[in-house]
């Protein structure tokens, strides 16, 4: 499955190679299939973009998220048992978005309390694919002599908690934001060009790659509410009352499936050990597209 990694190519050519490799892995991996009869695909073709590992935004995350949030340089140094200053001059972050298929999104649209079987499987089995993809990209780069690490999984990943709820020392959505993949939203979900229904991942490396442009007007620009439109449909979708005009209450969200526990009236097992029902990410205008794109098109047409 792995093509030969060219060694003397330009950063742009290397970016093309890495992108093709990630897409091929997701398309060909047996892990990208549901364990259900019919073996539906779990994720559509990924979106792949890059960030400069020393973008000042990563240091700003220490104020925005927590002082413990790692910069890519700190994460790569920690993984290689080095000091941040001992790393090469240029480091990069590879970010991917794994869009959830129409079949799974459709199955969750009709849910009012619990995630559908396919959505629940996407959290559990889809994350196994995501883990394998992180390991694959790290091995691919390390095999060619580049430093590479996946801070989104242990031992680098640490989950902490404060009065607002859980947070990590490596937020994959904030990494995706830095790589220009999209923006946050009223529900907290991350709205990409393929919408809010996705999982994401990333790898930090000493391979030099061209940073993708951040074209959004701000960290919440892709959400209709923040774009000044009437929406808030995610508020109505949330069975836990965790979303309001003020935003997302992580503690209420986290508690939702835990309170329900295993529901014997369901004909399938819901992974209650992994929280979040994702109802706010389906049957909403941002489900599978960036809903503000049509606003931009309309305003261009009106000029
Ligand atoms: C802890 C956690 C949770 C907690 C808390 C979620 C949270 N909002 O932090 C709980 C259990 C509630 C949860 C629930 C869910 N989760 Co979760 N979770 C995580 C985890 C492990 C860490 C998140 C984290 O560190 N957050 C840090 C805090 C600070 O981020 P935040 O509160 O969202 O950030 C806000 C501020 O920073 C603010 N902000 C303020 N000023 C500024 C300025 C700038 C410049 C920027 C950029 C931002 C910013 O913007 C953000 C949004 O309001 C990540 C995996 C990872 N390592 O990243 C997955 C992750 C976030 N979860 C994910 C998913 C899919 C879910 C669920 C849908 C469950 C499911 N499987 O179906 C629900 C959805 C909840 C929701 N409405 O977003 C995906 C998100 C993908 C997406 N589409 O957005 C992730 C990235 C996992 C993955 N690898 O794909 N999750
Ligand atoms: S449903 Fe509307 S308000 Fe909620 S996140 Fe999506 S675009 Fe924003
Ligand atoms: S994941 Fe479920 S409980 Fe959490 S905010 Fe979304 S709809 Fe509400």
Coordinates of C-alpha atoms and ligand atoms in Angstrom, one line a residue:
X1 CA 0.0 0.0 0.0
X2 CA 2.9 2.3 0.8
X3 CA 4.6 4.1 -2.1
X4 CA 8.2 5.0 -1.9
X5 CA 8.7 8.3 -0.1
X6 CA 10.8 10.5 -2.4
X7 CA 13.8 12.0 -0.6
X8 CA 14.9 14.9 -2.7
X9 CA 11.5 16.4 -3.6
X10 CA 10.3 19.9 -2.8
X11 CA 8.1 20.5 0.3
X12 CA 5.1 20.9 -2.1
X13 CA 5.8 17.5 -3.7
X14 CA 6.3 15.9 -0.3
X15 CA 2.9 17.4 0.7
X16 CA 1.3 15.8 -2.4
X17 CA 2.9 12.4 -1.5
X18 CA 1.8 12.5 2.2
X19 CA -1.8 13.5 1.1
X20 CA -2.0 10.6 -1.4
X21 CA -0.6 8.2 1.2
X22 CA -3.2 9.2 3.8
X23 CA -6.0 9.0 1.3
X24 CA -4.8 5.5 0.1
X25 CA -4.5 4.2 3.7
X26 CA -8.1 5.2 4.6
X27 CA -9.5 3.9 1.3
X28 CA -7.7 0.5 1.5
X29 CA -7.6 -0.2 5.2
X30 CA -9.8 -3.1 6.3
X31 CA -10.3 -1.1 9.5
X32 CA -12.4 1.4 7.5
X33 CA -15.4 -1.0 7.6
X34 CA -18.2 -1.3 10.1
X35 CA -18.4 -4.7 11.9
X36 CA -22.0 -4.9 10.9
X37 CA -23.4 -7.1 8.0
X38 CA -22.8 -5.2 4.8
X39 CA -19.6 -3.8 6.3
X40 CA -20.4 -0.2 5.4
X41 CA -17.5 2.2 5.0
X42 CA -16.8 4.3 8.2
X43 CA -15.2 7.4 6.7
X44 CA -15.2 9.1 3.3
X45 CA -11.9 10.3 1.7
X46 CA -9.9 12.4 4.2
X47 CA -9.1 16.2 3.9
X48 CA -5.4 16.7 4.5
X49 CA -3.7 20.1 5.3
X50 CA -0.5 21.3 6.9
X51 CA 0.6 23.8 9.6
X52 CA 4.0 25.3 10.3
X53 CA 5.0 23.6 13.6
X54 CA 6.3 26.9 15.0
X55 CA 3.2 29.0 14.1
X56 CA 2.8 31.5 17.0
X57 CA -0.8 30.3 17.3
X58 CA 0.5 27.1 19.0
X59 CA 2.0 29.2 21.8
X60 CA -1.3 31.2 22.1
X61 CA -3.1 27.9 22.8
X62 CA -1.3 27.9 26.2
X63 CA -3.6 30.9 27.1
X64 CA -6.7 29.8 25.1
X65 CA -6.7 26.1 26.3
X66 CA -4.2 25.6 29.2
X67 CA -0.6 26.2 30.0
X68 CA -0.1 22.4 29.7
X69 CA -1.2 22.4 26.1
X70 CA 1.9 21.2 24.1
X71 CA 3.4 23.1 21.2
X72 CA 4.3 20.8 18.2
X73 CA 8.0 21.4 19.1
X74 CA 7.5 20.4 22.7
X75 CA 5.5 17.3 21.6
X76 CA 8.1 16.2 19.1
X77 CA 10.9 16.8 21.5
X78 CA 9.2 14.9 24.3
X79 CA 8.6 12.0 21.9
X80 CA 12.2 11.9 20.9
X81 CA 13.6 12.5 24.4
X82 CA 15.2 15.7 23.2
X83 CA 15.1 19.4 24.2
X84 CA 12.9 21.5 21.9
X85 CA 15.9 23.6 20.8
X86 CA 17.7 20.4 19.6
X87 CA 15.1 19.8 16.9
X88 CA 15.6 20.9 13.3
X89 CA 14.9 24.5 12.4
X90 CA 11.6 23.7 10.5
X91 CA 9.0 21.3 11.8
X92 CA 5.5 20.7 10.4
X93 CA 2.1 19.3 11.4
X94 CA 0.1 17.1 9.2
X95 CA -3.7 17.4 9.9
X96 CA -6.5 15.2 8.5
X97 CA -10.3 15.2 8.7
X98 CA -12.1 11.9 8.4
X99 CA -15.7 12.8 7.1
X100 CA -18.5 10.5 8.4
X101 CA -20.4 8.8 5.6
X102 CA -23.9 9.8 4.5
X103 CA -25.3 6.4 5.6
X104 CA -24.1 7.0 9.2
X105 CA -25.2 10.6 9.3
X106 CA -28.6 9.6 8.0
X107 CA -28.9 7.0 10.7
X108 CA -28.2 9.6 13.4
X109 CA -30.6 12.2 12.0
X110 CA -33.6 10.3 13.2
X111 CA -32.2 9.7 16.7
X112 CA -33.6 11.8 19.6
X113 CA -31.8 10.5 22.7
X114 CA -29.0 8.0 21.9
X115 CA -26.5 7.8 19.0
X116 CA -27.4 5.4 16.2
X117 CA -25.6 2.1 16.0
X118 CA -23.5 3.3 13.1
X119 CA -22.6 6.6 14.8
X120 CA -21.6 4.7 18.0
X121 CA -19.5 2.3 15.9
X122 CA -17.9 5.3 14.2
X123 CA -16.7 6.6 17.6
X124 CA -15.4 3.2 18.6
X125 CA -14.2 1.4 15.4
X126 CA -13.5 4.6 13.5
X127 CA -11.1 5.7 16.2
X128 CA -9.3 2.4 15.7
X129 CA -8.7 3.3 12.1
X130 CA -7.6 6.8 13.2
X131 CA -5.1 5.3 15.6
X132 CA -3.8 3.0 12.9
X133 CA -3.5 6.0 10.5
X134 CA -1.5 8.0 13.1
X135 CA 0.9 5.0 13.5
X136 CA 1.1 4.5 9.8
X137 CA 2.1 8.1 9.1
X138 CA 4.6 8.1 12.0
X139 CA 6.2 4.9 10.7
X140 CA 6.3 6.1 7.1
X141 CA 8.2 9.3 8.1
X142 CA 10.4 7.6 10.7
X143 CA 11.4 4.9 8.2
X144 CA 12.9 7.7 6.1
X145 CA 14.8 9.3 8.9
X146 CA 12.4 12.1 9.9
X147 CA 11.3 12.6 13.5
X148 CA 7.6 12.0 13.8
X149 CA 5.1 11.7 16.6
X150 CA 1.3 11.5 17.2
X151 CA 0.6 13.6 20.3
X152 CA -3.2 12.7 20.0
X153 CA -2.6 9.3 21.6
X154 CA -0.9 8.2 24.8
X155 CA 1.8 8.4 26.1
X156 CA 2.0 12.0 24.9
X157 CA -1.8 12.6 25.3
X158 CA -3.0 13.6 28.7
X159 CA -6.7 14.4 29.6
X160 CA -7.2 16.8 32.3
X161 CA -10.3 18.4 33.9
X162 CA -11.3 21.8 35.3
X163 CA -14.6 23.3 36.4
X164 CA -15.6 23.6 32.7
X165 CA -15.0 19.9 32.1
X166 CA -12.5 17.8 30.3
X167 CA -9.7 19.1 28.1
X168 CA -6.5 17.6 26.7
X169 CA -2.9 18.7 26.4
X170 CA -3.2 18.2 22.6
X171 CA -6.6 19.4 21.1
X172 CA -6.9 17.9 17.7
X173 CA -9.5 20.5 16.6
X174 CA -7.2 23.3 17.6
X175 CA -4.5 21.7 15.5
X176 CA -6.9 21.4 12.6
X177 CA -7.8 25.1 13.0
X178 CA -4.1 26.0 12.8
X179 CA -3.8 24.0 9.5
X180 CA -6.7 25.9 8.0
X181 CA -9.2 23.0 8.0
X182 CA -12.1 25.0 9.4
X183 CA -13.5 26.7 12.5
X184 CA -15.2 26.0 15.8
X185 CA -19.0 26.6 16.3
X186 CA -21.8 27.3 18.8
X187 CA -22.0 23.5 19.6
X188 CA -18.1 23.4 20.0
X189 CA -17.9 21.0 16.9
X190 CA -15.4 21.9 14.3
X191 CA -16.9 22.9 10.9
X192 CA -14.8 21.9 7.9
X193 CA -15.4 22.1 4.2
X194 CA -17.0 18.7 4.7
X195 CA -19.1 19.9 7.6
X196 CA -19.0 19.1 11.3
X197 CA -19.7 15.3 11.3
X198 CA -16.1 14.0 11.2
X199 CA -13.3 12.7 13.4
X200 CA -9.8 14.2 13.0
X201 CA -6.1 13.4 13.7
X202 CA -2.6 14.6 13.1
X203 CA 1.1 13.9 13.3
X204 CA 4.1 16.3 14.0
X205 CA 7.2 15.8 12.0
X206 CA 10.6 17.3 11.2
X207 CA 9.8 17.0 7.4
X208 CA 9.4 20.4 5.9
X209 CA 5.9 20.9 4.4
X210 CA 4.2 24.0 3.1
X211 CA 1.7 25.5 5.6
X212 CA -1.9 25.6 4.3
X213 CA -3.6 29.0 4.3
X214 CA -6.1 29.9 7.1
X215 CA -8.8 31.5 5.0
X216 CA -11.6 31.7 7.7
X217 CA -12.3 35.2 9.1
X218 CA -12.0 34.0 12.7
X219 CA -12.1 30.9 15.0
X220 CA -15.9 30.6 14.8
X221 CA -16.5 32.0 11.2
X222 CA -18.0 28.8 9.7
X223 CA -20.9 28.7 12.2
X224 CA -24.1 30.4 11.0
X225 CA -24.9 31.9 14.4
X226 CA -21.5 33.6 14.6
X227 CA -21.9 34.7 11.0
X228 CA -25.0 36.7 12.2
X229 CA -27.6 34.3 10.8
X230 CA -30.5 32.7 12.6
X231 CA -29.7 29.1 13.3
X232 CA -29.1 27.4 16.7
X233 CA -30.5 24.2 15.4
X234 CA -27.9 22.3 17.4
X235 CA -29.5 23.7 20.6
X236 CA -32.8 21.9 19.7
X237 CA -31.0 18.7 18.7
X238 CA -29.2 18.2 22.0
X239 CA -31.1 15.8 24.3
X240 CA -29.0 16.9 27.3
X241 CA -29.7 20.6 27.1
X242 CA -25.9 21.0 26.9
X243 CA -26.0 23.7 24.1
X244 CA -27.5 27.2 24.5
X245 CA -27.0 30.6 22.9
X246 CA -24.0 30.9 25.3
X247 CA -22.3 27.8 23.8
X248 CA -21.6 24.2 24.9
X249 CA -21.6 22.9 28.4
X250 CA -19.0 20.1 28.4
X251 CA -20.1 18.7 31.8
X252 CA -23.7 18.2 30.7
X253 CA -22.6 16.7 27.4
X254 CA -20.2 14.3 29.1
X255 CA -22.9 13.2 31.6
X256 CA -25.5 12.5 29.0
X257 CA -24.6 8.9 27.9
X258 CA -23.4 8.1 31.4
X259 CA -26.8 8.9 32.8
X260 CA -28.5 6.8 30.3
X261 CA -26.1 3.9 30.8
X262 CA -26.8 0.8 28.8
X263 CA -30.3 0.8 27.5
X264 CA -31.6 -2.8 27.2
X265 CA -34.5 -1.6 24.9
X266 CA -31.8 -0.9 22.2
X267 CA -31.0 -3.8 20.0
X268 CA -27.3 -2.9 19.9
X269 CA -24.6 -2.0 22.5
X270 CA -23.8 1.6 22.8
X271 CA -20.3 2.3 23.9
X272 CA -21.1 4.2 27.1
X273 CA -17.5 4.3 28.1
X274 CA -16.9 6.8 25.4
X275 CA -19.1 9.9 25.8
X276 CA -21.0 12.1 23.4
X277 CA -24.0 11.2 21.2
X278 CA -23.2 13.5 18.3
X279 CA -26.9 14.4 17.7
X280 CA -25.8 18.0 17.5
X281 CA -23.7 17.1 14.4
X282 CA -26.6 15.6 12.4
X283 CA -29.8 17.1 11.0
X284 CA -28.2 20.5 11.2
X285 CA -27.2 22.8 8.3
X286 CA -23.5 22.4 9.1
X287 CA -23.7 18.5 9.1
X288 CA -21.8 17.9 5.8
X289 CA -20.9 21.3 4.4
X290 CA -19.6 24.7 5.6
X291 CA -23.0 26.4 5.7
X292 CA -21.5 29.9 5.5
X293 CA -20.1 29.2 2.0
X294 CA -23.5 29.9 0.4
X295 CA -23.8 33.2 2.3
X296 CA -20.5 34.3 0.8
X297 CA -21.6 33.2 -2.7
X298 CA -24.9 35.1 -2.2
X299 CA -23.1 38.3 -1.1
X300 CA -20.8 38.1 -4.1
X301 CA -23.8 37.6 -6.4
X302 CA -25.5 40.6 -4.9
X303 CA -22.5 42.9 -5.6
Ligands
LIG1 C1 -12.4 16.0 26.1 C2 -13.1 15.7 24.8 C3 -14.5 15.6 24.8 C4 -15.3 16.1 26.0 C5 -15.2 17.7 26.0 C6 -15.3 18.3 24.6 C7 -14.7 19.7 24.5 N1 -15.4 20.6 23.9 O1 -13.5 19.9 24.9 C8 -16.7 15.5 25.8 C9 -16.8 14.2 26.5 C10 -17.9 16.4 26.2 C11 -16.7 15.3 24.3 C12 -17.8 15.1 23.5 C13 -17.8 14.9 22.2 N2 -16.7 14.7 21.4 CO1 -14.9 14.8 22.1 N3 -13.1 14.9 22.5 C14 -12.4 15.4 23.6 C15 -10.9 15.4 23.4 C16 -10.3 14.1 24.0 C17 -10.2 16.6 23.9 C18 -10.9 18.0 23.6 C19 -10.1 19.1 24.1 O2 -8.9 19.1 24.4 N4 -10.7 20.2 24.2 C20 -10.0 21.4 24.6 C21 -11.0 22.5 24.9 C22 -10.3 23.7 25.5 O3 -11.5 22.8 23.6 P1 -12.9 23.5 23.4 O4 -13.6 23.7 24.7 O5 -13.6 22.7 22.4 O6 -12.3 24.8 22.8 C23 -13.0 26.0 22.7 C24 -12.1 27.2 23.0 O7 -10.8 27.0 22.8 C25 -12.6 28.2 22.0 N5 -11.8 29.3 21.7 C26 -11.9 30.4 22.4 N6 -11.1 31.3 21.9 C27 -10.4 30.8 20.8 C28 -9.5 31.4 20.0 C29 -8.9 30.6 18.9 C30 -7.9 31.2 18.0 C31 -9.4 29.2 18.8 C32 -8.9 28.4 17.7 C33 -10.4 28.7 19.6 C34 -10.9 29.5 20.7 O8 -13.0 27.4 20.9 C35 -13.4 26.1 21.3 C36 -14.9 25.9 21.0 O9 -15.7 26.6 21.8 C37 -10.9 15.4 21.8 C38 -9.6 14.7 21.2 C39 -8.4 15.6 21.2 N7 -7.4 15.1 21.8 O10 -8.5 16.7 20.8 C40 -12.2 14.7 21.4 C41 -12.9 15.4 20.2 C42 -13.0 16.9 20.4 N8 -14.3 14.8 20.3 C43 -14.9 14.6 19.2 C44 -16.2 14.2 19.1 C45 -16.6 13.6 17.7 C46 -17.1 14.2 20.1 C47 -18.6 14.0 20.1 C48 -19.4 14.3 18.9 C49 -18.9 12.6 20.6 C50 -19.0 11.5 19.5 N9 -18.1 10.6 19.5 O11 -19.9 11.4 18.8 C51 -19.0 14.9 21.3 C52 -19.3 16.3 20.8 C53 -19.3 17.4 21.8 C54 -19.3 18.7 21.1 N10 -20.5 19.3 21.1 O12 -18.3 19.2 20.6 C55 -13.9 14.9 18.0 C56 -14.4 16.3 17.4 C57 -14.6 16.2 15.9 C58 -15.6 17.3 15.5 N11 -16.4 17.0 14.6 O13 -15.6 18.4 16.1 C59 -12.5 15.0 18.7 C60 -11.5 16.0 18.1 C61 -12.0 13.5 18.7 C62 -11.3 13.2 17.3 N12 -10.1 12.8 17.3 O14 -11.9 13.3 16.3 N13 -15.4 15.2 23.8
LIG2 S1 -26.4 24.0 13.9 FE1 -26.2 26.2 13.3 S2 -25.6 27.2 15.2 FE2 -25.2 25.0 15.5 S3 -23.1 24.8 15.0 FE3 -24.2 24.3 13.2 S4 -24.3 26.3 12.0 FE4 -23.7 26.8 14.2
LIG3 S1 -22.8 15.3 21.8 FE1 -25.0 14.9 22.4 S2 -25.1 15.6 24.5 FE2 -23.1 16.4 23.7 S3 -23.7 18.5 23.0 FE3 -23.9 17.1 21.2 S4 -26.1 16.5 21.2 FE4 -25.6 17.4 23.2

